[in-house]
mmCIF file of C-alpha atoms in Angstrom:
data_model
loop_
_atom_site.group_PDB
_atom_site.id
_atom_site.type_symbol
_atom_site.label_atom_id
_atom_site.label_comp_id
_atom_site.label_asym_id
_atom_site.label_seq_id
_atom_site.Cartn_x
_atom_site.Cartn_y
_atom_site.Cartn_z
ATOM 1 C CA MET A 28 25.852 -120.825 -54.882
ATOM 2 C CA ALA A 29 27.929 -122.716 -52.542
ATOM 3 C CA ARG A 30 31.602 -122.859 -53.231
ATOM 4 C CA LYS A 31 33.443 -126.058 -52.703
ATOM 5 C CA ALA A 32 35.874 -125.696 -49.819
ATOM 6 C CA LYS A 33 39.483 -126.315 -50.715
ATOM 7 C CA VAL A 34 40.457 -129.669 -49.327
ATOM 8 C CA GLU A 35 43.721 -129.678 -47.436
ATOM 9 C CA GLY A 36 46.406 -131.617 -49.290
ATOM 10 C CA GLU A 37 44.897 -130.916 -52.699
ATOM 11 C CA GLY A 38 47.542 -129.997 -55.256
ATOM 12 C CA ARG A 39 50.134 -132.214 -53.684
ATOM 13 C CA PHE A 40 51.667 -135.204 -55.337
ATOM 14 C CA THR A 41 49.243 -137.984 -54.539
ATOM 15 C CA PRO A 42 49.377 -141.706 -55.335
ATOM 16 C CA LYS A 43 46.759 -141.193 -58.037
ATOM 17 C CA LYS A 44 48.803 -138.449 -59.678
ATOM 18 C CA ALA A 45 51.899 -140.652 -59.482
ATOM 19 C CA LYS A 46 50.088 -143.493 -61.260
ATOM 20 C CA ASN A 47 48.932 -141.071 -63.944
ATOM 21 C CA ALA A 48 52.479 -139.748 -64.430
ATOM 22 C CA VAL A 49 53.838 -143.294 -64.782
ATOM 23 C CA ALA A 50 51.120 -144.155 -67.306
ATOM 24 C CA VAL A 51 51.929 -141.068 -69.374
ATOM 25 C CA ALA A 52 55.659 -141.886 -69.219
ATOM 26 C CA LYS A 53 54.954 -145.434 -70.426
ATOM 27 C CA VAL A 54 53.123 -144.092 -73.441
ATOM 28 C CA LEU A 55 55.352 -141.129 -74.319
ATOM 29 C CA GLY A 56 58.716 -142.613 -73.256
ATOM 30 C CA PRO A 57 59.248 -144.960 -76.207
ATOM 31 C CA ALA A 58 58.228 -142.223 -78.612
ATOM 32 C CA MET A 59 60.371 -139.486 -77.024
ATOM 33 C CA ILE A 60 63.623 -141.378 -76.367
ATOM 34 C CA PRO A 61 64.723 -141.588 -80.025
ATOM 35 C CA VAL A 62 64.040 -137.871 -80.396
ATOM 36 C CA VAL A 63 65.732 -136.708 -77.180
ATOM 37 C CA ALA A 64 68.678 -139.158 -77.026
ATOM 38 C CA PRO A 65 70.852 -137.526 -79.742
ATOM 39 C CA TYR A 66 70.494 -134.135 -78.077
ATOM 40 C CA ALA A 67 71.377 -135.606 -74.688
ATOM 41 C CA VAL A 68 74.466 -137.311 -76.115
ATOM 42 C CA ARG A 69 75.544 -134.094 -77.847
ATOM 43 C CA ALA A 70 75.034 -132.103 -74.648
ATOM 44 C CA ALA A 71 77.067 -134.609 -72.640
ATOM 45 C CA GLY A 72 79.886 -134.454 -75.209
ATOM 46 C CA ALA A 73 79.903 -130.672 -75.162
ATOM 47 C CA ALA A 74 79.984 -130.639 -71.359
ATOM 48 C CA ARG A 75 82.916 -133.050 -71.340
ATOM 49 C CA GLU A 76 84.796 -130.960 -73.899
ATOM 50 C CA MET A 77 84.270 -127.806 -71.845
ATOM 51 C CA TYR A 78 85.525 -129.586 -68.720
ATOM 52 C CA ASP A 79 88.614 -130.882 -70.548
ATOM 53 C CA ARG A 80 89.397 -127.385 -71.821
ATOM 54 C CA TYR A 81 89.005 -126.018 -68.292
ATOM 55 C CA GLN A 82 91.374 -128.660 -66.885
ATOM 56 C CA ALA A 83 93.941 -128.065 -69.637
ATOM 57 C CA ARG A 84 93.815 -124.301 -69.116
ATOM 58 C CA LYS A 85 94.203 -124.804 -65.360
ATOM 59 C CA LEU A 86 97.296 -126.975 -65.873
ATOM 60 C CA GLY A 87 98.686 -124.794 -68.646
ATOM 61 C CA VAL A 88 98.889 -127.547 -71.254
ATOM 62 C CA ALA A 89 97.227 -128.326 -74.566
ATOM 63 C CA VAL A 90 93.980 -130.312 -74.451
ATOM 64 C CA ASP A 91 95.506 -133.191 -76.430
ATOM 65 C CA ARG A 92 98.267 -133.578 -73.788
ATOM 66 C CA LEU A 93 95.832 -133.578 -70.856
ATOM 67 C CA GLY A 94 95.992 -137.368 -70.477
ATOM 68 C CA GLU A 95 99.702 -137.188 -69.661
ATOM 69 C CA TYR A 96 99.050 -135.232 -66.461
ATOM 70 C CA THR A 97 96.783 -137.108 -64.090
ATOM 71 C CA GLY A 98 96.541 -137.644 -60.373
ATOM 72 C CA ARG A 99 97.040 -135.298 -57.458
ATOM 73 C CA GLY A 100 100.433 -134.158 -58.743
ATOM 74 C CA ALA A 101 99.203 -133.320 -62.252
ATOM 75 C CA GLY A 102 99.887 -129.609 -61.858
ATOM 76 C CA LEU A 103 103.418 -130.253 -60.655
ATOM 77 C CA HIS A 104 104.081 -132.677 -63.514
ATOM 78 C CA ALA A 105 102.886 -130.039 -65.990
ATOM 79 C CA ARG A 106 105.162 -127.400 -64.411
ATOM 80 C CA ILE A 107 108.105 -129.816 -64.485
ATOM 81 C CA ALA A 108 107.494 -130.577 -68.182
ATOM 82 C CA GLY A 109 107.259 -126.875 -69.018
ATOM 83 C CA LEU A 110 110.437 -126.079 -67.107
ATOM 84 C CA ALA A 111 112.277 -128.972 -68.775
ATOM 85 C CA GLU A 112 111.223 -127.634 -72.166
ATOM 86 C CA GLY A 113 112.518 -124.189 -71.196
ATOM 87 C CA CYS A 114 115.859 -125.677 -70.125
ATOM 88 C CA ARG A 115 116.177 -127.522 -73.440
ATOM 89 C CA ASP A 116 115.441 -124.272 -75.269
ATOM 90 C CA LEU A 117 118.159 -122.562 -73.213
ATOM 91 C CA GLN A 118 120.639 -125.297 -74.147
ATOM 92 C CA LYS A 119 119.862 -124.881 -77.853
ATOM 93 C CA SER A 120 120.019 -121.093 -77.737
ATOM 94 C CA ASP A 121 122.882 -119.409 -79.592
ATOM 95 C CA LYS A 122 123.116 -116.719 -76.902
ATOM 96 C CA ALA A 123 123.547 -119.215 -74.052
ATOM 97 C CA SER A 124 126.863 -118.966 -72.242
ATOM 98 C CA LYS A 125 128.821 -121.895 -70.846
ATOM 99 C CA ALA A 126 127.266 -121.205 -67.408
ATOM 100 C CA ASP A 127 123.789 -121.231 -68.957
ATOM 101 C CA GLN A 128 124.502 -124.554 -70.638
ATOM 102 C CA GLU A 129 125.714 -126.003 -67.338
ATOM 103 C CA PHE A 130 122.659 -124.642 -65.487
ATOM 104 C CA ALA A 131 120.316 -126.222 -68.026
ATOM 105 C CA LYS A 132 122.086 -129.593 -67.759
ATOM 106 C CA ASP A 133 121.982 -129.534 -63.936
ATOM 107 C CA SER A 134 118.372 -128.371 -63.930
ATOM 108 C CA LEU A 135 117.269 -131.223 -66.193
ATOM 109 C CA GLY A 136 118.783 -133.709 -63.741
ATOM 110 C CA THR A 137 117.029 -131.992 -60.839
ATOM 111 C CA LEU A 138 113.740 -132.011 -62.752
ATOM 112 C CA GLU A 139 114.005 -135.773 -63.292
ATOM 113 C CA GLN A 140 114.413 -136.221 -59.527
ATOM 114 C CA LEU A 141 111.478 -133.907 -58.823
ATOM 115 C CA SER A 142 109.308 -135.820 -61.264
ATOM 116 C CA ALA A 143 110.182 -139.091 -59.514
ATOM 117 C CA THR A 144 109.355 -137.467 -56.166
ATOM 118 C CA VAL A 145 105.912 -136.382 -57.380
ATOM 119 C CA ARG A 146 105.197 -139.872 -58.748
ATOM 120 C CA ALA A 147 106.271 -141.463 -55.447
ATOM 121 C CA ALA A 148 104.155 -138.977 -53.475
ATOM 122 C CA GLU A 149 100.996 -140.254 -55.196
ATOM 123 C CA ARG A 150 101.062 -143.326 -52.949
ATOM 124 C CA MET A 151 101.903 -141.483 -49.736
ATOM 125 C CA PRO A 152 99.467 -140.587 -46.968
ATOM 126 C CA THR A 153 97.855 -137.172 -47.388
ATOM 127 C CA ALA A 154 100.041 -135.230 -44.947
ATOM 128 C CA ARG A 155 103.300 -136.589 -46.375
ATOM 129 C CA ARG A 156 102.108 -136.127 -49.958
ATOM 130 C CA LYS A 157 101.186 -132.493 -49.331
ATOM 131 C CA SER A 158 104.540 -131.907 -47.658
ATOM 132 C CA ALA A 159 106.383 -133.464 -50.599
ATOM 133 C CA HIS A 160 104.329 -131.422 -53.072
ATOM 134 C CA ARG A 161 105.117 -128.196 -51.179
ATOM 135 C CA ALA A 162 108.831 -129.019 -51.247
ATOM 136 C CA VAL A 163 108.722 -129.771 -54.981
ATOM 137 C CA ALA A 164 106.745 -126.576 -55.657
ATOM 138 C CA GLY A 165 109.324 -124.528 -53.759
ATOM 139 C CA GLU A 166 112.180 -126.034 -55.739
ATOM 140 C CA LEU A 167 110.281 -125.436 -58.995
ATOM 141 C CA GLU A 168 109.764 -121.772 -58.103
ATOM 142 C CA ARG A 169 113.500 -121.401 -57.488
ATOM 143 C CA LEU A 170 114.398 -123.078 -60.796
ATOM 144 C CA GLU A 171 111.789 -121.093 -62.720
ATOM 145 C CA GLY A 172 113.168 -117.841 -61.322
ATOM 146 C CA GLN A 173 116.703 -118.748 -62.316
ATOM 147 C CA LEU A 174 115.623 -119.876 -65.785
ATOM 148 C CA LEU A 175 113.703 -116.670 -66.400
ATOM 149 C CA HIS A 176 116.720 -114.647 -65.258
ATOM 150 C CA ARG A 177 119.012 -116.547 -67.622
ATOM 151 C CA LEU A 178 116.544 -116.099 -70.496
ATOM 152 C CA GLY A 179 116.531 -112.368 -69.800
ATOM 153 C CA ILE A 180 112.887 -112.110 -68.809
#
């Protein structure tokens, strides 16, 4: 009994195998697409929802407000909005002193300027934009520290 020697290249993807695969796809494709398409659409929707939740968690905002914070300065805009909300809460607080009220008012004005700076930085060259973002982040850290101190945290 003579065994057939294994031909080199056998098992590889050959032109004949490619033609066979295309023929099978032509036959099964129209039958499989209606079955597979709903699952593919559902999977794509679930992937998008997971990504949106990840982005919202990263920025520290609710998923429904994610569209408000876009671009390279999205994180800074989210921090500015959160800090502005904290300042408004401080203004409305019954325990806030006159100095706290004044700090909140001044901080809101500063936050408006910082927000304008971040928006303007979107159109700047990379090096200048990063420099502007670092400056804004430093100012936000200072304001956040003062706000937390005034809130007693």
